[in-house]
C-alpha cells in the first residue's frame, strides 16, 4: 500500500524557517515525480512545487519562488520542502502527493498533511 | 496563469440523484484536467484524470467529460459517501492550478 507521511509542521514567526519532510513507502519512490500542495484554513487547494526523479527539474508557484526549495533523497525515500522567509499567507496544511506514472502532474495519492502556522 | 472556475459553488441534492459539476478554464487546457474529491478532515483523492479516465478504485458512477475550456464531472446516482467538495485541476500550463471547488451537500 502506498503511504505518504508528512512531518515538520508547526508554528513559526513571520520571517522564520521550517523544513517539511514526507516519508514514502509502498512504491519505488525514485521513479516518480513528487509534489507539495497546500490548503489554507477553510480555503481551496494550491499547488506549491514539484520535483522530478533525479532532481534535475523543479518547479514552483510564483508566490514561493526564492523562498521555498523542494528536494528529495531517493536513498531515504523522502521528499522535503525547505521554507524560508515565511509569511502569514503561507499558513496552510501542506500535503505531499505522488505524481502519476504516465501524467506526473496529477496527484495520487496524497498524504494526510502537516499544518504550518505563521504567526507572531 | 490558467484560472479554473467551478460552478455551482454549492450543489444541494438528495442521495440517488444525479450530480453535474462544471469546471471552466480561462484558456484551453486540451484534455489535461483532473478531478479530486475531498471530505472534511481528509486529504483529497484523485477521481478522474485526463478529463475522462477514472483513477484506480473509483466507482463507475463517477465520470468526466469535456475538452478545451469546458469540463463536467458527473455522479450518476449520489451515494451518502459522495457528499464532499470537488476540485478540478489543470496540468496544461505552469503553474499547475486548481478550481475553487464545488461543495455537494445533502438536501
mmCIF file of C-alpha atoms in Angstrom:
data_model
loop_
_atom_site.group_PDB
_atom_site.id
_atom_site.type_symbol
_atom_site.label_atom_id
_atom_site.label_comp_id
_atom_site.label_asym_id
_atom_site.label_seq_id
_atom_site.Cartn_x
_atom_site.Cartn_y
_atom_site.Cartn_z
ATOM 1 C CA UNK A 1 0.000 0.000 0.000
ATOM 2 C CA UNK A 2 1.308 3.426 -0.947
ATOM 3 C CA UNK A 3 1.821 5.648 2.085
ATOM 4 C CA UNK A 4 2.960 9.239 2.374
ATOM 5 C CA UNK A 5 3.537 10.667 5.842
ATOM 6 C CA UNK A 6 4.343 14.347 6.282
ATOM 7 C CA UNK A 7 6.093 15.829 9.281
ATOM 8 C CA UNK A 8 7.829 19.002 10.352
ATOM 9 C CA UNK A 9 4.898 21.376 10.566
ATOM 10 C CA UNK A 10 4.323 23.712 13.472
ATOM 11 C CA UNK A 11 4.098 27.324 14.478
ATOM 12 C CA UNK A 12 6.757 29.782 13.359
ATOM 13 C CA UNK A 13 7.107 33.541 13.445
ATOM 14 C CA UNK A 14 6.992 35.632 10.265
ATOM 15 C CA UNK A 15 10.401 35.607 8.621
ATOM 16 C CA UNK A 16 11.248 32.246 10.131
ATOM 17 C CA UNK A 17 12.086 28.919 8.532
ATOM 18 C CA UNK A 18 10.717 25.407 8.612
ATOM 19 C CA UNK A 19 11.617 22.166 6.861
ATOM 20 C CA UNK A 20 8.868 19.740 5.951
ATOM 21 C CA UNK A 21 9.514 16.066 5.293
ATOM 22 C CA UNK A 22 7.473 13.379 3.570
ATOM 23 C CA UNK A 23 8.296 9.727 4.152
ATOM 24 C CA UNK A 24 7.185 7.488 1.290
ATOM 25 C CA UNK A 25 6.597 3.745 1.299
ATOM 26 C CA UNK A 26 4.831 1.091 -0.725
ATOM 27 C CA UNK A 27 6.198 2.125 -4.122
ATOM 28 C CA UNK A 28 9.503 2.717 -5.922
ATOM 29 C CA UNK A 29 9.977 6.311 -4.792
ATOM 30 C CA UNK A 30 12.905 7.014 -7.109
ATOM 31 C CA UNK A 31 10.775 6.517 -10.246
ATOM 32 C CA UNK A 32 8.068 9.115 -9.576
ATOM 33 C CA UNK A 33 7.688 12.877 -9.660
ATOM 34 C CA UNK A 34 6.682 14.248 -6.276
ATOM 35 C CA UNK A 35 4.690 17.313 -5.284
ATOM 36 C CA UNK A 36 3.774 19.660 -2.467
ATOM 37 C CA UNK A 37 0.261 21.105 -2.414
ATOM 38 C CA UNK A 38 -1.124 23.368 0.311
ATOM 39 C CA UNK A 39 -4.514 24.373 1.634
ATOM 40 C CA UNK A 40 -5.042 27.459 3.761
ATOM 41 C CA UNK A 41 -7.612 27.045 6.546
ATOM 42 C CA UNK A 42 -11.093 26.879 5.055
ATOM 43 C CA UNK A 43 -9.773 27.564 1.555
ATOM 44 C CA UNK A 44 -9.077 25.665 -1.652
ATOM 45 C CA UNK A 45 -6.021 23.824 -2.915
ATOM 46 C CA UNK A 46 -2.843 25.453 -4.204
ATOM 47 C CA UNK A 47 -0.018 23.576 -5.891
ATOM 48 C CA UNK A 48 3.318 24.688 -4.406
ATOM 49 C CA UNK A 49 6.177 22.802 -6.044
ATOM 50 C CA UNK A 50 7.233 19.592 -7.691
ATOM 51 C CA UNK A 51 10.397 17.710 -8.496
ATOM 52 C CA UNK A 52 11.351 15.010 -10.965
ATOM 53 C CA UNK A 53 13.045 11.729 -10.237
ATOM 54 C CA UNK A 54 16.680 12.896 -10.276
ATOM 55 C CA UNK A 55 16.125 16.475 -9.059
ATOM 56 C CA UNK A 56 17.067 17.906 -12.465
ATOM 57 C CA UNK A 57 13.654 19.557 -12.804
ATOM 58 C CA UNK A 58 11.984 21.618 -10.095
ATOM 59 C CA UNK A 59 9.000 23.902 -10.483
ATOM 60 C CA UNK A 60 7.403 26.377 -8.090
ATOM 61 C CA UNK A 61 4.365 28.579 -7.870
ATOM 62 C CA UNK A 62 5.441 32.231 -8.177
ATOM 63 C CA UNK A 63 4.442 33.120 -4.621
ATOM 64 C CA UNK A 64 7.116 30.837 -3.134
ATOM 65 C CA UNK A 65 9.936 31.209 -5.679
ATOM 66 C CA UNK A 66 13.162 32.244 -3.991
ATOM 67 C CA UNK A 67 11.818 31.330 -0.548
ATOM 68 C CA UNK A 68 10.968 27.604 -0.771
ATOM 69 C CA UNK A 69 13.182 24.780 -2.009
ATOM 70 C CA UNK A 70 11.969 21.301 -2.873
ATOM 71 C CA UNK A 71 14.373 18.377 -2.685
ATOM 72 C CA UNK A 72 14.395 14.625 -2.302
ATOM 73 C CA UNK A 73 16.589 11.778 -1.058
ATOM 74 C CA UNK A 74 15.846 8.651 -3.057
ATOM 75 C CA UNK A 75 18.026 6.529 -0.767
ATOM 76 C CA UNK A 76 15.799 7.513 2.156
ATOM 77 C CA UNK A 77 12.512 7.520 0.201
ATOM 78 C CA UNK A 78 11.931 11.050 1.376
ATOM 79 C CA UNK A 79 10.719 14.354 -0.015
ATOM 80 C CA UNK A 80 11.466 17.730 1.569
ATOM 81 C CA UNK A 81 10.320 21.321 1.447
ATOM 82 C CA UNK A 82 12.633 23.936 2.929
ATOM 83 C CA UNK A 83 10.587 27.046 3.660
ATOM 84 C CA UNK A 84 12.378 30.318 4.422
ATOM 85 C CA UNK A 85 11.177 33.891 4.926
ATOM 86 C CA UNK A 86 7.774 32.587 5.932
ATOM 87 C CA UNK A 87 4.768 34.880 5.733
ATOM 88 C CA UNK A 88 1.339 34.810 7.317
ATOM 89 C CA UNK A 89 -0.124 33.828 3.945
ATOM 90 C CA UNK A 90 1.952 30.633 3.963
ATOM 91 C CA UNK A 91 -0.221 29.342 6.793
ATOM 92 C CA UNK A 92 -1.771 26.116 5.491
ATOM 93 C CA UNK A 93 -1.890 22.369 5.630
ATOM 94 C CA UNK A 94 0.905 21.124 3.403
ATOM 95 C CA UNK A 95 0.296 17.875 1.551
ATOM 96 C CA UNK A 96 2.851 15.643 -0.083
ATOM 97 C CA UNK A 97 1.487 13.951 -3.206
ATOM 98 C CA UNK A 98 2.850 11.417 -5.649
ATOM 99 C CA UNK A 99 2.606 12.072 -9.376
ATOM 100 C CA UNK A 100 1.010 9.535 -11.662
ATOM 101 C CA UNK A 101 3.483 7.472 -13.650
ATOM 102 C CA UNK A 102 2.086 8.498 -17.047
ATOM 103 C CA UNK A 103 0.940 12.008 -16.110
ATOM 104 C CA UNK A 104 3.209 13.171 -13.296
ATOM 105 C CA UNK A 105 1.402 16.461 -12.792
ATOM 106 C CA UNK A 106 -1.718 14.792 -11.470
ATOM 107 C CA UNK A 107 -1.570 13.691 -7.860
ATOM 108 C CA UNK A 108 -2.348 10.291 -6.393
ATOM 109 C CA UNK A 109 -2.246 9.555 -3.551
ATOM 110 C CA UNK A 110 -1.829 12.345 -1.041
ATOM 111 C CA UNK A 111 -0.507 12.245 2.486
ATOM 112 C CA UNK A 112 -2.619 13.410 5.413
ATOM 113 C CA UNK A 113 -0.832 16.729 5.585
ATOM 114 C CA UNK A 114 1.088 18.759 8.127
ATOM 115 C CA UNK A 115 -0.083 22.129 9.431
ATOM 116 C CA UNK A 116 2.177 25.159 9.173
ATOM 117 C CA UNK A 117 1.116 28.249 11.099
ATOM 118 C CA UNK A 118 2.979 31.510 10.580
ATOM 119 C CA UNK A 119 2.105 33.944 13.322
ATOM 120 C CA UNK A 120 3.707 36.286 15.808
ATOM 121 C CA UNK B 1 -1.805 31.532 -15.219
ATOM 122 C CA UNK B 2 -4.845 29.470 -16.160
ATOM 123 C CA UNK B 3 -7.844 30.206 -13.981
ATOM 124 C CA UNK B 4 -10.325 27.391 -13.397
ATOM 125 C CA UNK B 5 -13.841 28.453 -12.453
ATOM 126 C CA UNK B 6 -16.088 25.834 -10.888
ATOM 127 C CA UNK B 7 -19.849 26.050 -10.739
ATOM 128 C CA UNK B 8 -22.031 25.963 -8.876
ATOM 129 C CA UNK B 9 -20.262 26.772 -5.634
ATOM 130 C CA UNK B 10 -22.722 24.573 -3.775
ATOM 131 C CA UNK B 11 -24.986 21.820 -5.068
ATOM 132 C CA UNK B 12 -27.799 20.612 -2.790
ATOM 133 C CA UNK B 13 -29.044 17.178 -3.778
ATOM 134 C CA UNK B 14 -30.538 14.045 -2.278
ATOM 135 C CA UNK B 15 -29.000 10.560 -2.289
ATOM 136 C CA UNK B 16 -29.811 8.800 -5.533
ATOM 137 C CA UNK B 17 -29.924 11.997 -7.553
ATOM 138 C CA UNK B 18 -27.571 12.871 -10.404
ATOM 139 C CA UNK B 19 -24.888 15.489 -9.791
ATOM 140 C CA UNK B 20 -23.404 17.584 -12.580
ATOM 141 C CA UNK B 21 -20.393 19.750 -11.719
ATOM 142 C CA UNK B 22 -18.769 22.217 -14.103
ATOM 143 C CA UNK B 23 -15.188 23.437 -14.492
ATOM 144 C CA UNK B 24 -14.361 26.171 -16.999
ATOM 145 C CA UNK B 25 -10.789 27.142 -17.922
ATOM 146 C CA UNK B 26 -9.694 30.663 -18.841
ATOM 147 C CA UNK B 27 -7.888 29.201 -21.878
ATOM 148 C CA UNK B 28 -7.721 25.798 -23.465
ATOM 149 C CA UNK B 29 -6.176 23.020 -21.399
ATOM 150 C CA UNK B 30 -6.845 20.359 -24.045
ATOM 151 C CA UNK B 31 -7.788 17.253 -22.045
ATOM 152 C CA UNK B 32 -5.241 17.898 -19.302
ATOM 153 C CA UNK B 33 -7.720 18.131 -16.468
ATOM 154 C CA UNK B 34 -8.294 16.135 -13.305
ATOM 155 C CA UNK B 35 -10.996 15.970 -10.636
ATOM 156 C CA UNK B 36 -10.451 15.380 -6.914
ATOM 157 C CA UNK B 37 -12.793 14.686 -4.023
ATOM 158 C CA UNK B 38 -12.129 15.992 -0.517
ATOM 159 C CA UNK B 39 -14.078 15.090 2.594
ATOM 160 C CA UNK B 40 -13.844 17.090 5.842
ATOM 161 C CA UNK B 41 -10.580 16.468 7.668
ATOM 162 C CA UNK B 42 -9.220 14.292 4.882
ATOM 163 C CA UNK B 43 -6.718 14.674 2.086
ATOM 164 C CA UNK B 44 -8.024 14.999 -1.462
ATOM 165 C CA UNK B 45 -8.452 11.856 -3.570
ATOM 166 C CA UNK B 46 -7.971 11.641 -7.324
ATOM 167 C CA UNK B 47 -11.158 10.663 -9.153
ATOM 168 C CA UNK B 48 -10.615 11.462 -12.835
ATOM 169 C CA UNK B 49 -7.522 12.361 -14.870
ATOM 170 C CA UNK B 50 -7.025 13.467 -18.471
ATOM 171 C CA UNK B 51 -10.648 14.649 -18.400
ATOM 172 C CA UNK B 52 -12.299 11.255 -18.615
ATOM 173 C CA UNK B 53 -10.122 8.480 -17.163
ATOM 174 C CA UNK B 54 -11.218 7.075 -13.822
ATOM 175 C CA UNK B 55 -8.418 6.616 -11.319
ATOM 176 C CA UNK B 56 -7.766 3.233 -9.774
ATOM 177 C CA UNK B 57 -10.563 2.077 -7.490
ATOM 178 C CA UNK B 58 -13.004 4.851 -8.387
ATOM 179 C CA UNK B 59 -16.600 3.646 -8.814
ATOM 180 C CA UNK B 60 -18.198 3.746 -12.246
ATOM 181 C CA UNK B 61 -20.849 6.245 -11.074
ATOM 182 C CA UNK B 62 -18.140 8.927 -11.416
ATOM 183 C CA UNK B 63 -17.490 10.092 -14.977
ATOM 184 C CA UNK B 64 -15.719 13.015 -16.555
ATOM 185 C CA UNK B 65 -16.114 14.684 -19.910
ATOM 186 C CA UNK B 66 -15.054 17.728 -21.870
ATOM 187 C CA UNK B 67 -12.033 19.234 -23.580
ATOM 188 C CA UNK B 68 -10.617 22.641 -24.311
ATOM 189 C CA UNK B 69 -12.207 25.000 -21.802
ATOM 190 C CA UNK B 70 -15.366 23.238 -20.587
ATOM 191 C CA UNK B 71 -15.413 20.150 -18.411
ATOM 192 C CA UNK B 72 -18.006 18.223 -16.454
ATOM 193 C CA UNK B 73 -17.862 15.760 -13.584
ATOM 194 C CA UNK B 74 -20.992 13.650 -13.329
ATOM 195 C CA UNK B 75 -22.005 11.450 -10.422
ATOM 196 C CA UNK B 76 -24.795 9.302 -11.835
ATOM 197 C CA UNK B 77 -26.502 8.442 -8.554
ATOM 198 C CA UNK B 78 -25.281 10.015 -5.334
ATOM 199 C CA UNK B 79 -24.283 7.713 -2.516
ATOM 200 C CA UNK B 80 -24.107 9.022 1.093
ATOM 201 C CA UNK B 81 -20.301 8.942 0.956
ATOM 202 C CA UNK B 82 -20.220 11.225 -2.122
ATOM 203 C CA UNK B 83 -21.197 14.374 -0.230
ATOM 204 C CA UNK B 84 -17.931 16.285 -0.259
ATOM 205 C CA UNK B 85 -16.034 19.074 -2.010
ATOM 206 C CA UNK B 86 -14.830 18.511 -5.560
ATOM 207 C CA UNK B 87 -11.916 20.306 -7.194
ATOM 208 C CA UNK B 88 -10.719 20.384 -10.779
ATOM 209 C CA UNK B 89 -7.021 20.841 -11.641
ATOM 210 C CA UNK B 90 -5.161 21.522 -14.895
ATOM 211 C CA UNK B 91 -1.697 20.413 -15.936
ATOM 212 C CA UNK B 92 -1.580 22.128 -19.327
ATOM 213 C CA UNK B 93 0.490 25.131 -18.264
ATOM 214 C CA UNK B 94 2.706 26.135 -15.346
ATOM 215 C CA UNK B 95 1.772 26.864 -12.690
ATOM 216 C CA UNK B 96 -0.499 23.925 -12.065
ATOM 217 C CA UNK B 97 -3.790 25.354 -10.840
ATOM 218 C CA UNK B 98 -6.962 24.213 -9.099
ATOM 219 C CA UNK B 99 -10.501 25.454 -9.292
ATOM 220 C CA UNK B 100 -12.170 26.934 -6.239
ATOM 221 C CA UNK B 101 -14.253 23.830 -5.584
ATOM 222 C CA UNK B 102 -17.896 22.741 -5.625
ATOM 223 C CA UNK B 103 -19.465 21.533 -2.411
ATOM 224 C CA UNK B 104 -22.026 18.772 -2.877
ATOM 225 C CA UNK B 105 -24.276 18.814 0.177
ATOM 226 C CA UNK B 106 -27.259 16.805 1.302
ATOM 227 C CA UNK B 107 -30.563 18.483 0.551
#
